[in-house]
Every structure is written in structure tokens, then in C-alpha cells.
PDB file of C-alpha atoms in Angstrom:
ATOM      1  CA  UNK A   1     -17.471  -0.595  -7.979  1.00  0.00           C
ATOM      2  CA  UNK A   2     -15.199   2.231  -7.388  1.00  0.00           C
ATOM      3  CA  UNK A   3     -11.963   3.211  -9.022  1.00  0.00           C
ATOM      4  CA  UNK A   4      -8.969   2.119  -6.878  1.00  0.00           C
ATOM      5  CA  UNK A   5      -5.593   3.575  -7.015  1.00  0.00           C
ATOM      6  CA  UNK A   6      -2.937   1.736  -4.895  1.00  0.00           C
ATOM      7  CA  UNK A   7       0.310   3.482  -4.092  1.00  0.00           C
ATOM      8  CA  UNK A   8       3.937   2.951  -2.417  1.00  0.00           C
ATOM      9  CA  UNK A   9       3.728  -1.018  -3.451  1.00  0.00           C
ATOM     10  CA  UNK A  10       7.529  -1.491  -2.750  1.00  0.00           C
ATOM     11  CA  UNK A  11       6.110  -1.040   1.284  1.00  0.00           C
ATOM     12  CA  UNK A  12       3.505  -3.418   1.744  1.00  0.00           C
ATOM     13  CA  UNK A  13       4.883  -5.882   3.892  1.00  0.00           C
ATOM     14  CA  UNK A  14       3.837  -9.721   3.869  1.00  0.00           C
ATOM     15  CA  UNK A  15       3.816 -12.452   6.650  1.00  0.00           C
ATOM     16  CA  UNK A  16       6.178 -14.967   6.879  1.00  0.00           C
ATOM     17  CA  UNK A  17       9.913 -14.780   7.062  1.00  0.00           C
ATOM     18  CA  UNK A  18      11.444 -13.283   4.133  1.00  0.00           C
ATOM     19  CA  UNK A  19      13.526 -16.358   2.926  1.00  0.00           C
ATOM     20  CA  UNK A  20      10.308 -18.068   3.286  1.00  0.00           C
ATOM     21  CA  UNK A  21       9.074 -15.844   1.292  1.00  0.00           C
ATOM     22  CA  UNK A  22      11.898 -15.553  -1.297  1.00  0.00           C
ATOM     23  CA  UNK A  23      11.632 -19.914  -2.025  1.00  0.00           C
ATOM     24  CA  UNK A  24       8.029 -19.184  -2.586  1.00  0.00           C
ATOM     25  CA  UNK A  25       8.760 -16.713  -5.296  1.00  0.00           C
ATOM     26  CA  UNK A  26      11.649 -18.786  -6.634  1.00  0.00           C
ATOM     27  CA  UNK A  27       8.939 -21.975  -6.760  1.00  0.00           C
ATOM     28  CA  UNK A  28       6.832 -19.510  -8.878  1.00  0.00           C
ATOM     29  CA  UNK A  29      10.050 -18.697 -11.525  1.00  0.00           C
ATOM     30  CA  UNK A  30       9.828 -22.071 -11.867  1.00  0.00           C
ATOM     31  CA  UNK A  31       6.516 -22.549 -13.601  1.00  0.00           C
ATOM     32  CA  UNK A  32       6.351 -22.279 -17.234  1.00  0.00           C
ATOM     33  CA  UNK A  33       5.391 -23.754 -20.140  1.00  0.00           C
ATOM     34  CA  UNK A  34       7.298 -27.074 -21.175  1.00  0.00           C
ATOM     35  CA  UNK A  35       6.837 -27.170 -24.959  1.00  0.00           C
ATOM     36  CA  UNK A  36       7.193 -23.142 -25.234  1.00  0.00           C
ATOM     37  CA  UNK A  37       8.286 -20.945 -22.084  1.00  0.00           C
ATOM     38  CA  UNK A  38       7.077 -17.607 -24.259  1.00  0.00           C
ATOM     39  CA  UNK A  39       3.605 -18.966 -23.675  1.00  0.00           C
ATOM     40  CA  UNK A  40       3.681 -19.690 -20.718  1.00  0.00           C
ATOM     41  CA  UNK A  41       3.289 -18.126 -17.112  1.00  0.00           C
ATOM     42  CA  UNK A  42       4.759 -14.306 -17.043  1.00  0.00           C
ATOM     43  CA  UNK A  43       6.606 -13.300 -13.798  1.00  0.00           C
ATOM     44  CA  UNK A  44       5.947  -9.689 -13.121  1.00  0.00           C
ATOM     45  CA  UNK A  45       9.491  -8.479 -10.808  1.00  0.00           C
ATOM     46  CA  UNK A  46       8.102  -5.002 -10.228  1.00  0.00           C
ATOM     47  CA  UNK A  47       6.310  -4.656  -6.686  1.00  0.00           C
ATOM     48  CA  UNK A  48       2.966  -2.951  -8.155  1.00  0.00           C
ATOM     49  CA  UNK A  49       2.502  -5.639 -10.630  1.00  0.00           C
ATOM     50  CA  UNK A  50       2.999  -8.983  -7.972  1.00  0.00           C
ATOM     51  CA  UNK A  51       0.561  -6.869  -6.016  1.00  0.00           C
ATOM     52  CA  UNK A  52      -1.748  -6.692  -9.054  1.00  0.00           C
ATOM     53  CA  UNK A  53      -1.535 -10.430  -9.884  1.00  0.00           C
ATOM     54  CA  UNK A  54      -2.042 -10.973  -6.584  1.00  0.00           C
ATOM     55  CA  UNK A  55      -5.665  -9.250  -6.534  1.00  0.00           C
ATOM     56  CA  UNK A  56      -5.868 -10.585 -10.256  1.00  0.00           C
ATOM     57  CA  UNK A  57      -6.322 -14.154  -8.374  1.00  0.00           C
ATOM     58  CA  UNK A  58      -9.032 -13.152  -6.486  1.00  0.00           C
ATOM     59  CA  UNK A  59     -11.249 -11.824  -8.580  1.00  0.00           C
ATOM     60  CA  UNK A  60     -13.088 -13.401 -11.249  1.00  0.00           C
ATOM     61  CA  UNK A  61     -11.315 -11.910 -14.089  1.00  0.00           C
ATOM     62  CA  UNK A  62     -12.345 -14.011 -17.025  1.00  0.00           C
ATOM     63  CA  UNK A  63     -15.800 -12.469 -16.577  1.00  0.00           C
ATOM     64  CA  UNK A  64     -16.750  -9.071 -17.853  1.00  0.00           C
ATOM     65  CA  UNK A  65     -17.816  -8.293 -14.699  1.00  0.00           C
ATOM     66  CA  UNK A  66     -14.331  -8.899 -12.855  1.00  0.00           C
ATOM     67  CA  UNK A  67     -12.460  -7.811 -15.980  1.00  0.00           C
ATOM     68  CA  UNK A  68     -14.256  -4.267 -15.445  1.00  0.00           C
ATOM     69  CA  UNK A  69     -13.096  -4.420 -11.484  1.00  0.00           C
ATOM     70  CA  UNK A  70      -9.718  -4.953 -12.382  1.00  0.00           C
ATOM     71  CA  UNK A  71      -9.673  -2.101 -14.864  1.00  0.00           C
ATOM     72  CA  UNK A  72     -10.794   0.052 -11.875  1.00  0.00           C
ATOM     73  CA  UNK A  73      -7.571  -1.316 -10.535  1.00  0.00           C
ATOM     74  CA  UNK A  74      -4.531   0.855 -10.592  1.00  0.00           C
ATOM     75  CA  UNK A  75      -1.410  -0.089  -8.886  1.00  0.00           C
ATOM     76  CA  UNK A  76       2.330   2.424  -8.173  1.00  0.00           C
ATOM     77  CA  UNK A  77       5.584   1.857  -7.044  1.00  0.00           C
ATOM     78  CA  UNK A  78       5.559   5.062  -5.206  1.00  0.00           C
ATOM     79  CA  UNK A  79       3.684   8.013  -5.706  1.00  0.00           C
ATOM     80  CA  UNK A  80       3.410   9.488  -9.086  1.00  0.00           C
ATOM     81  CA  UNK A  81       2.820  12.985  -9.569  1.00  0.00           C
ATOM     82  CA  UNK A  82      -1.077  13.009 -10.024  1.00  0.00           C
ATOM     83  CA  UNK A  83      -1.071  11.221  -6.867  1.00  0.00           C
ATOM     84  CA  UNK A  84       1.402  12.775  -4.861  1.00  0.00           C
ATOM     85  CA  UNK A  85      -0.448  16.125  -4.270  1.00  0.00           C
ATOM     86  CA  UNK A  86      -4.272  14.198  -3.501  1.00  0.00           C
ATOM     87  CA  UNK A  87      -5.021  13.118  -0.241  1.00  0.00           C
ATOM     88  CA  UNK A  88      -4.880   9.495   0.500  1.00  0.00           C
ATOM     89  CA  UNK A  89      -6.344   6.887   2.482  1.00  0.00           C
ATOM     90  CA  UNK A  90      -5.120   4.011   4.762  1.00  0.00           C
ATOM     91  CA  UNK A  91      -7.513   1.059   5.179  1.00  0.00           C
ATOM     92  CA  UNK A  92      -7.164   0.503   8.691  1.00  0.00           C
ATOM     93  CA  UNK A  93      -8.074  -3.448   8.755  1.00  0.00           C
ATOM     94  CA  UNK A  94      -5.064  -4.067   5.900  1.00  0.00           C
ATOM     95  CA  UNK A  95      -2.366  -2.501   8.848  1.00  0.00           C
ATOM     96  CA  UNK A  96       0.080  -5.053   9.977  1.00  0.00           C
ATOM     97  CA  UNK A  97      -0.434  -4.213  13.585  1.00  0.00           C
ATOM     98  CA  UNK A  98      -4.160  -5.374  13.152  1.00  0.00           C
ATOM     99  CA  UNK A  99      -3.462  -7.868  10.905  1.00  0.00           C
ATOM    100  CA  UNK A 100      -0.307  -9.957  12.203  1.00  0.00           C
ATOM    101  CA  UNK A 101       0.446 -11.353  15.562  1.00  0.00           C
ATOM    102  CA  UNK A 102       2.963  -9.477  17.886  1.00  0.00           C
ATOM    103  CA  UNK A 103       6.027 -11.137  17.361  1.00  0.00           C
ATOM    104  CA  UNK A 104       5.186 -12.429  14.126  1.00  0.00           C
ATOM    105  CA  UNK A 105       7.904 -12.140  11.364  1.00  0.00           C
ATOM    106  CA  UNK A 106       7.107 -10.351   7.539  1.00  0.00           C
ATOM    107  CA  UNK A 107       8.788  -8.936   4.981  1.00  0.00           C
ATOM    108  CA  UNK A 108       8.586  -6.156   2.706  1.00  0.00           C
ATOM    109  CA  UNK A 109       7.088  -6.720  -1.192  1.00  0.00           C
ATOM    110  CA  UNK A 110      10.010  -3.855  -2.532  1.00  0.00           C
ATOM    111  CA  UNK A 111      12.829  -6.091  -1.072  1.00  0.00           C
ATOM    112  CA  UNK A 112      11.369  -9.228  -2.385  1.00  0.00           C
ATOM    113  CA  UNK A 113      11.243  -7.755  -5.542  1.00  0.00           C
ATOM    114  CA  UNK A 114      14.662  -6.060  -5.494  1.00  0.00           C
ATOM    115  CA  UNK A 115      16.534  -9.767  -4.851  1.00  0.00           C
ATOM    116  CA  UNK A 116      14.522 -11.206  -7.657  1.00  0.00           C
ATOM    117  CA  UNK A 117      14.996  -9.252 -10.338  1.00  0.00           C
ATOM    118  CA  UNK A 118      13.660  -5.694  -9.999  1.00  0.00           C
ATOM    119  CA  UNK A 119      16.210  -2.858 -10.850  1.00  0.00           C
ATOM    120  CA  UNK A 120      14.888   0.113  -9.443  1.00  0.00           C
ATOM    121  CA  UNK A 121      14.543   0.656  -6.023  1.00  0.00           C
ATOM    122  CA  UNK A 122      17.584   2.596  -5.623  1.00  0.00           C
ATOM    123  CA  UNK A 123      15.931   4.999  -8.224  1.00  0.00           C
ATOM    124  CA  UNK A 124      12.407   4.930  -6.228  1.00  0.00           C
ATOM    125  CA  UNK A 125      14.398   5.954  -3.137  1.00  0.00           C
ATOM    126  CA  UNK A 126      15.699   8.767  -4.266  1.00  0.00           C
ATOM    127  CA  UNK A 127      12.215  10.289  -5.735  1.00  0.00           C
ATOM    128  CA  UNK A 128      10.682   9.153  -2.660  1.00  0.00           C
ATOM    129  CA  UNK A 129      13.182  11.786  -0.570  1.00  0.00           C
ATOM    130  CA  UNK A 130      12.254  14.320  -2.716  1.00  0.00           C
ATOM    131  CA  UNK A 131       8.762  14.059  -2.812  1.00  0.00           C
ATOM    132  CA  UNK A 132       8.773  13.675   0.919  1.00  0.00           C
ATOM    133  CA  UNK A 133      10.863  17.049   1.037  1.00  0.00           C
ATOM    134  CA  UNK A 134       8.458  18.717  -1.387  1.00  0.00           C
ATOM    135  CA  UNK A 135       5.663  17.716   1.015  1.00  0.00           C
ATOM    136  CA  UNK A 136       7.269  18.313   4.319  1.00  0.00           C
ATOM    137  CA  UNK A 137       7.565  22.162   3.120  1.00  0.00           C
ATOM    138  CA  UNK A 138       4.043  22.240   1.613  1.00  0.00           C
ATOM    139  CA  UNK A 139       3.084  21.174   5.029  1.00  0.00           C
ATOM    140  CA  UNK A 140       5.124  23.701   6.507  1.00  0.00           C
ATOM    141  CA  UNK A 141       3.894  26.619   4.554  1.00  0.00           C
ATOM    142  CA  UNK A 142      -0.091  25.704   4.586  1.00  0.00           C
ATOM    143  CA  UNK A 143       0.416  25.956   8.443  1.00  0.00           C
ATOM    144  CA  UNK A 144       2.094  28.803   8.746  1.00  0.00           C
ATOM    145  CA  UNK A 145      -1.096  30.355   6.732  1.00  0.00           C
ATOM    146  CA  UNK A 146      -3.630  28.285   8.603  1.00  0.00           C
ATOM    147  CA  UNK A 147      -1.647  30.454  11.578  1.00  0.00           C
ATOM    148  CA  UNK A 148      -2.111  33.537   9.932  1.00  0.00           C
ATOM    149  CA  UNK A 149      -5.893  33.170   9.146  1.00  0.00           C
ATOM    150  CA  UNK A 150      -6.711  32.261  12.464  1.00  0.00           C
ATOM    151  CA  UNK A 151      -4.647  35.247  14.052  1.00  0.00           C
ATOM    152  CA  UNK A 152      -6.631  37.362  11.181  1.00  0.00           C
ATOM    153  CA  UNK A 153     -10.315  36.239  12.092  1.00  0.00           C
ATOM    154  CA  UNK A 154      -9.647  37.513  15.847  1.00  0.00           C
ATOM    155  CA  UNK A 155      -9.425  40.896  14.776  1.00  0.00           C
ATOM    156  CA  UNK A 156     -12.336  43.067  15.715  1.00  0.00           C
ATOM    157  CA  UNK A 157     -12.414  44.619  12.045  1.00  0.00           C
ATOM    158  CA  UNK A 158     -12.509  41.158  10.727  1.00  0.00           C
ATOM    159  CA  UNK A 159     -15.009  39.761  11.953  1.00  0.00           C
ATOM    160  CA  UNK A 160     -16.969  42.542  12.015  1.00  0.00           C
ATOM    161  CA  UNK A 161     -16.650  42.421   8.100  1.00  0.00           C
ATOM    162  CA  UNK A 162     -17.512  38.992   8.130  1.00  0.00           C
ATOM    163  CA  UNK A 163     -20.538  39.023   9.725  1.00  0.00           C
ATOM    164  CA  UNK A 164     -22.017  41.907   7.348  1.00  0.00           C
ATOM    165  CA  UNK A 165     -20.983  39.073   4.633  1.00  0.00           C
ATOM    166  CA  UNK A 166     -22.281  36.345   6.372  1.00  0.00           C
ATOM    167  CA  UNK A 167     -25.887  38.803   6.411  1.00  0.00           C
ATOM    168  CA  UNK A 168     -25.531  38.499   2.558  1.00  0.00           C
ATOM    169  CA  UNK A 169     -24.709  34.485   2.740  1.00  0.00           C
ATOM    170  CA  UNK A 170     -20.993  34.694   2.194  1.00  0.00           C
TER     171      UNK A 170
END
């Protein structure tokens, strides 16, 4: 298969009211091991690693075979900086407008996480508004040169230029 990086877990948002959701979780806590807890059951807090358990479950991962597709597997809380400067993709089908009923109630996976346990959304937030600032002005900048090129190619000496390079295979 193909190497999958998911990002921004603390926003996917599951069906279901949230306190619906929050008693499921809390049934989960639950489970352990009688004679030795240590042993037992481990119950991930952070957002990016319920969403990993969560594909862990459906995939055969006691083979080598889904062992090696979970490996290919790599789950954020936000983006990270090798990740915040690629492009990215959104898998239409997974969108909670296509997926969930109008009306329907759901919760988000970072708020879950925050009231069970999970420290640091507060500190996600704030890199979060920064990266989104770094971005907005990245944006900002590529399309005032995108502007610039374009007003460039309709010069007469321009393209004149680039059609003697274009001869050549430029």
C-alpha cells in the first residue's frame, strides 16, 4: 500500500452526541486486566493515537501483512513542520456533510480527548494560530508573484523572448 500521513486529529469529528460519546470512552477506562492492570489494556488520551487504535482494529495487525500497513500509518495532532509546508489532501467520502445525516449530532475527537485526560490542546491551539498566520502570508506573497508573472508574460518583449526559448525547448 501507500504511506499515509494523517493530520489535525484533535478535528475529526464523530457521530453521536458527545456525552454519548464521553460514557463510551469512560466504559473503555474501565477495561483492564484483573490480576495485573500494567498488563492489561493501554488507553491512549492523545487524539492521534485513539484515531490510530481505531484503524489498528480494522486491520489485521497480527499479520505481517497488516503490521506493514500500519507502519505506513502515521497519525498528528496538528500539523508538524514537515507537514505543514506539503500540500494535503481531503478524502471527500470521510466529510461529515457526506457522511452524517442533516441534523444529526457529533462531536469532535480533540474535545473528547481534552475531558479525558489529554493536556494539551491549549498548547496545540496556539501553534495552530501561528502556523495558520505563517500560511495565510505565504499565501499572500505567492499571489502577489503569481500577479506579477502574469502582468510580466503580457509584455511584448517577453514573450517575444520566450518564444525564441521555446524554439530551443525551454
Amino acid at each position: 500500500g501507500q504511506k499515509v500521513v494523517v493530520v489535525r486529529c484533535e478535528e475529526i469529528n464523530m457521530s453521536g452526541k458527545f456525552y454519548r460519546r464521553k460514557l463510551d470512552f469512560l466504559s473503555f477506562l474501565r477495561k483492564r486486566m484483573n490480576t495485573k492492570p500494567s498488563r492489561g489494556t493501554k488507553h491512549y488520551r492523545a487524539p492521534s493515537k485513539i484515531f490510530w487504535r481505531t484503524v489498528r482494529g480494522m486491520t489485521p495487525h497480527k499479520t505481517a501483512r497488516g503490521a506493514d500497513a500500519l507502519d505506513k500509518l502515521q497519525v498528528f495532532d496538528g500539523v508538524p513542520p514537515p507537514y505543514d509546508k506539503m500540500k494535503r489532501m481531503v478524502v471527500p467520502d470521510a466529510l461529515r456533510v457526506a457522511r452524517l445525516a442533516p441534523g444529526r449530532k457529533y462531536c469532535r475527537l480533540g474535545r473528547l480527548s481534552t475531558e479525558m485526560g489529554w493536556k494539551y490542546e491549549g498548547v496545540l491551539s496556539g501553534l495552530e494560530e501561528k502556523r495558520k498566520t505563517r500560511s495565510l502570508a505565504y499565501y499572500q506573497r505567492k499571489k502577489a508573484l503569481t500577479k506579477l508573472k502574469n502582468k510580466a508574460s503580457e509584455n511584448d518583449a517577453v514573450s517575444a523572448v520566450s518564444k525564441e526559448l521555446a524554439a530551443y525547448g525551454y
